[in-house]
Amino acid sequence: MFRIIKRTDLTKKQSVIFRIIAIFGALVATSIFIMLIGFNPIDVYVSMLDGSFGSTYRFKEAIIQAIPLIITSLGISVAFRMKFWNIGAEGQIIMGAFAASYFALYHSNIPTGLLLLLMFVSAAITGGIWALIPAYFKAKFGTNETLFTLMMNYIAQKFLMYLQYGPWKDPNALGAGKIALFSDNASLPKVFGIHIGWIAAIVLVILMHIFINKTKRGYEIQVIGESENTARYAGMNVKKIILSSILLSGALCGMVGMFQVSGVNHTLSYQVANGVGFTAIITTWLAGLSAPVIVVACFLFAVLQQGGTYIQTAFNIHSSVAQILQGMILFFVLGSEFFIQYKLVRNRSTEHKIGKEAA
């Protein structure tokens, strides 16, 4: 009786109204859930905000969580603009972390500045190559990049597990499966109490915004995303542009691996990505692939995560409850995007058939 059609007449003001309604609906739904488990919704919401803004330390933790989300989202957005569905950011982060950790663990005698530069460059290159593999197969053989990039996440994770419990296992860990901590000269310096990854994130947001909107290659990426045939007709080397752009996408994600091991964990673990690659898909989509909006979406998501962690302690509730709250809020916000992009209309042929039957 109904069919889905794409909206073409929705204004920005109406889009904002849809999102506000979605947020209000999320608050109502989560409030009901919170009351069912025996808590006051207002107290929980206030505590979630307190978990991110209640002290300098908590605010810094929210920013630290936002940094990898922002940079990963920037990387994913490059691929998504070309309709190349890069679901492999998790693996690209892991492989970037692996490359950076190699220099941190086995070349720690190098001067700090040079060592950090080597870690950064190797992480970017390795992450880029890890993304380039499925891009090559896509361009050469027409493989499904969604499944290919997804499977490469698991290969990367299992590879790190092998290192963590095998060749790179710390002999001084008393049998525990862990990799040794990095030396001080392999750790990122801090500015205002936060590792300099936040400065890199700001710079990358500005550069990516300029790259996509003000450069020839950025224009080519957008044209390919609209229509590969149009790009070919315009004389663009589509395969070359796709491969180089996916290399950039993976490189940005690989950088995240370096920031996490050098600025946050100070060691390597197979859990280094911690779901950032998958979460960034949501934030990238919510931001509409726009670099400046990505900053806002990622920070709000980091606040939600940090607040969810805080209420576990404040209300002595299980982590799954906080995750349910986060999931419900995201469900409503993502659901609103469907109604912003599409609408349901009654099928006229069905209306005509019903009218004839009634007659």
mmCIF file of N, CA and C in Angstrom, residues 243-340:
data_model
loop_
_atom_site.group_PDB
_atom_site.id
_atom_site.type_symbol
_atom_site.label_atom_id
_atom_site.label_comp_id
_atom_site.label_asym_id
_atom_site.label_seq_id
_atom_site.Cartn_x
_atom_site.Cartn_y
_atom_site.Cartn_z
ATOM 1 N N LEU A 243 41.878 4.518 -6.077
ATOM 2 C CA LEU A 243 42.971 3.886 -5.338
ATOM 3 C C LEU A 243 43.716 4.901 -4.467
ATOM 4 N N SER A 244 44.019 6.062 -5.016
ATOM 5 C CA SER A 244 44.762 7.065 -4.236
ATOM 6 C C SER A 244 43.912 7.609 -3.090
ATOM 7 N N SER A 245 42.616 7.745 -3.318
ATOM 8 C CA SER A 245 41.727 8.269 -2.279
ATOM 9 C C SER A 245 41.532 7.263 -1.149
ATOM 10 N N ILE A 246 41.428 5.994 -1.503
ATOM 11 C CA ILE A 246 41.297 4.965 -0.462
ATOM 12 C C ILE A 246 42.604 4.828 0.303
ATOM 13 N N LEU A 247 43.714 5.044 -0.371
ATOM 14 C CA LEU A 247 45.002 5.069 0.328
ATOM 15 C C LEU A 247 45.003 6.165 1.381
ATOM 16 N N LEU A 248 44.465 7.333 1.030
ATOM 17 C CA LEU A 248 44.351 8.447 1.984
ATOM 18 C C LEU A 248 43.395 8.082 3.115
ATOM 19 N N SER A 249 42.283 7.462 2.786
ATOM 20 C CA SER A 249 41.301 7.054 3.793
ATOM 21 C C SER A 249 41.934 6.126 4.826
ATOM 22 N N GLY A 250 42.662 5.114 4.347
ATOM 23 C CA GLY A 250 43.318 4.176 5.259
ATOM 24 C C GLY A 250 44.445 4.817 6.041
ATOM 25 N N ALA A 251 45.144 5.768 5.402
ATOM 26 C CA ALA A 251 46.252 6.450 6.090
ATOM 27 C C ALA A 251 45.751 7.239 7.287
ATOM 28 N N LEU A 252 44.624 7.924 7.125
ATOM 29 C CA LEU A 252 44.047 8.683 8.237
ATOM 30 C C LEU A 252 43.670 7.745 9.384
ATOM 31 N N CYS A 253 43.084 6.612 9.041
ATOM 32 C CA CYS A 253 42.723 5.640 10.086
ATOM 33 C C CYS A 253 43.963 5.050 10.739
ATOM 34 N N GLY A 254 45.010 4.818 9.941
ATOM 35 C CA GLY A 254 46.254 4.298 10.502
ATOM 36 C C GLY A 254 46.878 5.252 11.497
ATOM 37 N N MET A 255 46.760 6.576 11.225
ATOM 38 C CA MET A 255 47.275 7.582 12.163
ATOM 39 C C MET A 255 46.635 7.423 13.537
ATOM 40 N N VAL A 256 45.361 7.072 13.551
ATOM 41 C CA VAL A 256 44.640 6.893 14.815
ATOM 42 C C VAL A 256 45.312 5.819 15.660
ATOM 43 N N GLY A 257 45.759 4.746 15.007
ATOM 44 C CA GLY A 257 46.451 3.682 15.731
ATOM 45 C C GLY A 257 47.686 4.194 16.433
ATOM 46 N N MET A 258 48.436 5.082 15.759
ATOM 47 C CA MET A 258 49.626 5.665 16.370
ATOM 48 C C MET A 258 49.262 6.525 17.566
ATOM 49 N N PHE A 259 48.224 7.360 17.422
ATOM 50 C CA PHE A 259 47.820 8.241 18.527
ATOM 51 C C PHE A 259 47.355 7.430 19.737
ATOM 52 N N GLN A 260 46.687 6.312 19.484
ATOM 53 C CA GLN A 260 46.170 5.503 20.595
ATOM 54 C C GLN A 260 47.279 4.798 21.363
ATOM 55 N N VAL A 261 48.224 4.209 20.643
ATOM 56 C CA VAL A 261 49.284 3.478 21.344
ATOM 57 C C VAL A 261 50.305 4.412 21.973
ATOM 58 N N SER A 262 50.557 5.560 21.334
ATOM 59 C CA SER A 262 51.588 6.469 21.827
ATOM 60 C C SER A 262 51.044 7.517 22.789
ATOM 61 N N GLY A 263 49.781 7.904 22.607
ATOM 62 C CA GLY A 263 49.235 8.969 23.431
ATOM 63 C C GLY A 263 48.320 8.524 24.541
ATOM 64 N N VAL A 264 47.728 7.320 24.412
ATOM 65 C CA VAL A 264 46.730 6.873 25.384
ATOM 66 C C VAL A 264 47.172 5.610 26.130
ATOM 67 N N ASN A 265 47.447 4.536 25.377
ATOM 68 C CA ASN A 265 47.709 3.235 26.012
ATOM 69 C C ASN A 265 49.171 3.034 26.399
ATOM 70 N N HIS A 266 50.080 3.619 25.636
ATOM 71 C CA HIS A 266 51.527 3.472 25.838
ATOM 72 C C HIS A 266 51.976 2.029 25.735
ATOM 73 N N THR A 267 51.210 1.237 25.027
ATOM 74 C CA THR A 267 51.560 -0.138 24.698
ATOM 75 C C THR A 267 50.626 -0.577 23.582
ATOM 76 N N LEU A 268 50.831 -1.790 23.105
ATOM 77 C CA LEU A 268 49.995 -2.321 22.021
ATOM 78 C C LEU A 268 49.165 -3.484 22.534
ATOM 79 N N SER A 269 47.911 -3.523 22.120
ATOM 80 C CA SER A 269 47.006 -4.613 22.464
ATOM 81 C C SER A 269 46.100 -4.866 21.270
ATOM 82 N N TYR A 270 45.608 -6.095 21.135
ATOM 83 C CA TYR A 270 44.714 -6.402 20.019
ATOM 84 C C TYR A 270 43.384 -5.659 20.154
ATOM 85 N N GLN A 271 43.144 -5.062 21.318
ATOM 86 C CA GLN A 271 41.926 -4.275 21.531
ATOM 87 C C GLN A 271 42.166 -2.782 21.340
ATOM 88 N N VAL A 272 43.249 -2.430 20.684
ATOM 89 C CA VAL A 272 43.642 -1.026 20.569
ATOM 90 C C VAL A 272 42.584 -0.177 19.878
ATOM 91 N N ALA A 273 41.893 -0.728 18.878
ATOM 92 C CA ALA A 273 40.878 0.056 18.163
ATOM 93 C C ALA A 273 39.621 0.248 19.001
ATOM 94 N N ASN A 274 39.293 -0.752 19.801
ATOM 95 C CA ASN A 274 38.197 -0.664 20.772
ATOM 96 C C ASN A 274 36.867 -0.217 20.148
ATOM 97 N N GLY A 275 36.612 -0.668 18.938
ATOM 98 C CA GLY A 275 35.340 -0.354 18.295
ATOM 99 C C GLY A 275 35.246 1.008 17.649
ATOM 100 N N VAL A 276 36.335 1.788 17.697
ATOM 101 C CA VAL A 276 36.311 3.147 17.128
ATOM 102 C C VAL A 276 35.983 3.109 15.635
ATOM 103 N N GLY A 277 36.548 2.113 14.926
ATOM 104 C CA GLY A 277 36.316 2.019 13.489
ATOM 105 C C GLY A 277 34.858 1.840 13.126
ATOM 106 N N PHE A 278 34.112 1.123 13.960
ATOM 107 C CA PHE A 278 32.691 0.905 13.700
ATOM 108 C C PHE A 278 31.861 2.108 14.156
ATOM 109 N N THR A 279 32.219 2.669 15.307
ATOM 110 C CA THR A 279 31.500 3.838 15.812
ATOM 111 C C THR A 279 31.641 5.021 14.852
ATOM 112 N N ALA A 280 32.823 5.151 14.250
ATOM 113 C CA ALA A 280 33.066 6.267 13.331
ATOM 114 C C ALA A 280 32.173 6.199 12.095
ATOM 115 N N ILE A 281 31.716 5.004 11.730
ATOM 116 C CA ILE A 281 30.784 4.886 10.601
ATOM 117 C C ILE A 281 29.500 5.644 10.928
ATOM 118 N N ILE A 282 29.042 5.512 12.173
ATOM 119 C CA ILE A 282 27.818 6.196 12.611
ATOM 120 C C ILE A 282 28.028 7.706 12.621
ATOM 121 N N THR A 283 29.127 8.156 13.227
ATOM 122 C CA THR A 283 29.362 9.600 13.335
ATOM 123 C C THR A 283 29.586 10.231 11.960
ATOM 124 N N THR A 284 30.237 9.496 11.067
ATOM 125 C CA THR A 284 30.458 10.007 9.711
ATOM 126 C C THR A 284 29.127 10.199 8.992
ATOM 127 N N TRP A 285 28.254 9.216 9.142
ATOM 128 C CA TRP A 285 26.948 9.275 8.488
ATOM 129 C C TRP A 285 26.095 10.396 9.075
ATOM 130 N N LEU A 286 26.123 10.507 10.400
ATOM 131 C CA LEU A 286 25.344 11.567 11.055
ATOM 132 C C LEU A 286 25.820 12.954 10.640
ATOM 133 N N ALA A 287 27.115 13.080 10.391
ATOM 134 C CA ALA A 287 27.690 14.379 10.025
ATOM 135 C C ALA A 287 27.490 14.707 8.554
ATOM 136 N N GLY A 288 26.898 13.800 7.805
ATOM 137 C CA GLY A 288 26.694 14.049 6.382
ATOM 138 C C GLY A 288 27.991 14.175 5.613
ATOM 139 N N LEU A 289 29.055 13.533 6.098
ATOM 140 C CA LEU A 289 30.384 13.516 5.473
ATOM 141 C C LEU A 289 31.089 14.872 5.510
ATOM 142 N N SER A 290 30.543 15.810 6.249
ATOM 143 C CA SER A 290 31.133 17.151 6.347
ATOM 144 C C SER A 290 32.168 17.192 7.463
ATOM 145 N N ALA A 291 33.393 17.633 7.143
ATOM 146 C CA ALA A 291 34.480 17.645 8.129
ATOM 147 C C ALA A 291 34.156 18.490 9.360
ATOM 148 N N PRO A 292 33.681 19.732 9.226
ATOM 149 C CA PRO A 292 33.362 20.518 10.425
ATOM 150 C C PRO A 292 32.262 19.882 11.280
ATOM 151 N N VAL A 293 31.252 19.322 10.624
ATOM 152 C CA VAL A 293 30.149 18.696 11.377
ATOM 153 C C VAL A 293 30.615 17.418 12.056
ATOM 154 N N ILE A 294 31.601 16.754 11.460
ATOM 155 C CA ILE A 294 32.169 15.546 12.071
ATOM 156 C C ILE A 294 32.699 15.856 13.468
ATOM 157 N N VAL A 295 33.325 17.009 13.636
ATOM 158 C CA VAL A 295 33.847 17.400 14.951
ATOM 159 C C VAL A 295 32.724 17.440 15.976
ATOM 160 N N VAL A 296 31.614 18.058 15.611
ATOM 161 C CA VAL A 296 30.471 18.177 16.521
ATOM 162 C C VAL A 296 29.885 16.811 16.839
ATOM 163 N N ALA A 297 29.648 16.003 15.797
ATOM 164 C CA ALA A 297 29.038 14.691 15.991
ATOM 165 C C ALA A 297 29.915 13.786 16.858
ATOM 166 N N CYS A 298 31.217 13.814 16.602
ATOM 167 C CA CYS A 298 32.138 12.945 17.363
ATOM 168 C C CYS A 298 32.261 13.395 18.815
ATOM 169 N N PHE A 299 32.289 14.711 19.035
ATOM 170 C CA PHE A 299 32.390 15.191 20.412
ATOM 171 C C PHE A 299 31.127 14.833 21.198
ATOM 172 N N LEU A 300 29.961 15.015 20.591
ATOM 173 C CA LEU A 300 28.709 14.663 21.270
ATOM 174 C C LEU A 300 28.651 13.166 21.561
ATOM 175 N N PHE A 301 29.140 12.368 20.635
ATOM 176 C CA PHE A 301 29.160 10.927 20.863
ATOM 177 C C PHE A 301 30.131 10.571 21.981
ATOM 178 N N ALA A 302 31.279 11.260 22.022
ATOM 179 C CA ALA A 302 32.244 11.023 23.103
ATOM 180 C C ALA A 302 31.651 11.404 24.447
ATOM 181 N N VAL A 303 30.887 12.507 24.474
ATOM 182 C CA VAL A 303 30.204 12.918 25.707
ATOM 183 C C VAL A 303 29.213 11.839 26.136
ATOM 184 N N LEU A 304 28.489 11.275 25.174
ATOM 185 C CA LEU A 304 27.534 10.205 25.472
ATOM 186 C C LEU A 304 28.246 8.985 26.042
ATOM 187 N N GLN A 305 29.378 8.630 25.457
ATOM 188 C CA GLN A 305 30.142 7.478 25.939
ATOM 189 C C GLN A 305 30.720 7.736 27.326
ATOM 190 N N GLN A 306 31.324 8.906 27.507
ATOM 191 C CA GLN A 306 31.910 9.252 28.796
ATOM 192 C C GLN A 306 30.848 9.319 29.877
ATOM 193 N N GLY A 307 29.695 9.923 29.544
ATOM 194 C CA GLY A 307 28.590 9.992 30.500
ATOM 195 C C GLY A 307 28.047 8.631 30.836
ATOM 196 N N GLY A 308 27.976 7.746 29.832
ATOM 197 C CA GLY A 308 27.519 6.385 30.081
ATOM 198 C C GLY A 308 28.440 5.621 31.014
ATOM 199 N N THR A 309 29.746 5.855 30.860
ATOM 200 C CA THR A 309 30.718 5.214 31.756
ATOM 201 C C THR A 309 30.572 5.738 33.183
ATOM 202 N N TYR A 310 30.327 7.039 33.308
ATOM 203 C CA TYR A 310 30.235 7.654 34.640
ATOM 204 C C TYR A 310 29.014 7.159 35.425
ATOM 205 N N ILE A 311 27.872 7.005 34.762
ATOM 206 C CA ILE A 311 26.669 6.592 35.492
ATOM 207 C C ILE A 311 26.765 5.155 35.983
ATOM 208 N N GLN A 312 27.661 4.370 35.410
ATOM 209 C CA GLN A 312 27.856 3.006 35.910
ATOM 210 C C GLN A 312 28.315 3.040 37.364
ATOM 211 N N THR A 313 29.215 3.986 37.651
ATOM 212 C CA THR A 313 29.727 4.130 39.018
ATOM 213 C C THR A 313 28.757 4.917 39.892
ATOM 214 N N ALA A 314 28.204 5.999 39.336
ATOM 215 C CA ALA A 314 27.335 6.884 40.121
ATOM 216 C C ALA A 314 26.072 6.174 40.598
ATOM 217 N N PHE A 315 25.535 5.270 39.768
ATOM 218 C CA PHE A 315 24.290 4.588 40.124
ATOM 219 C C PHE A 315 24.478 3.086 40.375
ATOM 220 N N ASN A 316 25.745 2.652 40.295
ATOM 221 C CA ASN A 316 26.057 1.247 40.533
ATOM 222 C C ASN A 316 25.229 0.335 39.624
ATOM 223 N N ILE A 317 25.239 0.665 38.338
ATOM 224 C CA ILE A 317 24.505 -0.145 37.373
ATOM 225 C C ILE A 317 25.489 -0.848 36.446
ATOM 226 N N HIS A 318 25.031 -1.909 35.807
ATOM 227 C CA HIS A 318 25.896 -2.686 34.917
ATOM 228 C C HIS A 318 26.176 -1.894 33.639
ATOM 229 N N SER A 319 27.335 -2.169 33.051
ATOM 230 C CA SER A 319 27.719 -1.450 31.832
ATOM 231 C C SER A 319 26.712 -1.655 30.706
ATOM 232 N N SER A 320 26.034 -2.786 30.705
ATOM 233 C CA SER A 320 25.062 -3.069 29.645
ATOM 234 C C SER A 320 23.905 -2.063 29.672
ATOM 235 N N VAL A 321 23.544 -1.576 30.871
ATOM 236 C CA VAL A 321 22.457 -0.595 30.977
ATOM 237 C C VAL A 321 22.871 0.707 30.294
ATOM 238 N N ALA A 322 24.104 1.148 30.548
ATOM 239 C CA ALA A 322 24.604 2.362 29.907
ATOM 240 C C ALA A 322 24.656 2.185 28.396
ATOM 241 N N GLN A 323 25.026 1.001 27.940
ATOM 242 C CA GLN A 323 25.093 0.734 26.505
ATOM 243 C C GLN A 323 23.706 0.714 25.878
ATOM 244 N N ILE A 324 22.725 0.231 26.617
ATOM 245 C CA ILE A 324 21.340 0.250 26.127
ATOM 246 C C ILE A 324 20.872 1.690 25.947
ATOM 247 N N LEU A 325 21.175 2.542 26.919
ATOM 248 C CA LEU A 325 20.808 3.953 26.823
ATOM 249 C C LEU A 325 21.453 4.607 25.599
ATOM 250 N N GLN A 326 22.743 4.344 25.405
ATOM 251 C CA GLN A 326 23.441 4.893 24.249
ATOM 252 C C GLN A 326 22.825 4.381 22.951
ATOM 253 N N GLY A 327 22.529 3.085 22.928
ATOM 254 C CA GLY A 327 21.960 2.474 21.731
ATOM 255 C C GLY A 327 20.589 3.031 21.390
ATOM 256 N N MET A 328 19.751 3.255 22.398
ATOM 257 C CA MET A 328 18.413 3.785 22.152
ATOM 258 C C MET A 328 18.467 5.204 21.601
ATOM 259 N N ILE A 329 19.367 6.016 22.165
ATOM 260 C CA ILE A 329 19.514 7.385 21.682
ATOM 261 C C ILE A 329 19.986 7.396 20.228
ATOM 262 N N LEU A 330 20.982 6.562 19.920
ATOM 263 C CA LEU A 330 21.488 6.485 18.556
ATOM 264 C C LEU A 330 20.430 5.961 17.591
ATOM 265 N N PHE A 331 19.624 5.004 18.056
ATOM 266 C CA PHE A 331 18.576 4.429 17.219
ATOM 267 C C PHE A 331 17.607 5.515 16.752
ATOM 268 N N PHE A 332 17.208 6.362 17.654
ATOM 269 C CA PHE A 332 16.266 7.430 17.302
ATOM 270 C C PHE A 332 16.916 8.459 16.375
ATOM 271 N N VAL A 333 18.167 8.828 16.682
ATOM 272 C CA VAL A 333 18.841 9.840 15.864
ATOM 273 C C VAL A 333 19.071 9.316 14.448
ATOM 274 N N LEU A 334 19.548 8.062 14.342
ATOM 275 C CA LEU A 334 19.760 7.469 13.026
ATOM 276 C C LEU A 334 18.436 7.271 12.286
ATOM 277 N N GLY A 335 17.399 6.916 13.038
ATOM 278 C CA GLY A 335 16.085 6.736 12.432
ATOM 279 C C GLY A 335 15.560 8.010 11.809
ATOM 280 N N SER A 336 15.891 9.144 12.435
ATOM 281 C CA SER A 336 15.430 10.418 11.885
ATOM 282 C C SER A 336 16.035 10.689 10.516
ATOM 283 N N GLU A 337 17.257 10.167 10.282
ATOM 284 C CA GLU A 337 17.909 10.377 8.993
ATOM 285 C C GLU A 337 17.108 9.744 7.859
ATOM 286 N N PHE A 338 16.439 8.620 8.149
ATOM 287 C CA PHE A 338 15.612 7.978 7.126
ATOM 288 C C PHE A 338 14.479 8.907 6.696
ATOM 289 N N PHE A 339 13.824 9.521 7.678
ATOM 290 C CA PHE A 339 12.694 10.389 7.369
ATOM 291 C C PHE A 339 13.126 11.730 6.774
ATOM 292 N N ILE A 340 14.404 12.074 7.008
ATOM 293 C CA ILE A 340 14.940 13.280 6.369
ATOM 294 C C ILE A 340 15.228 13.018 4.889
#
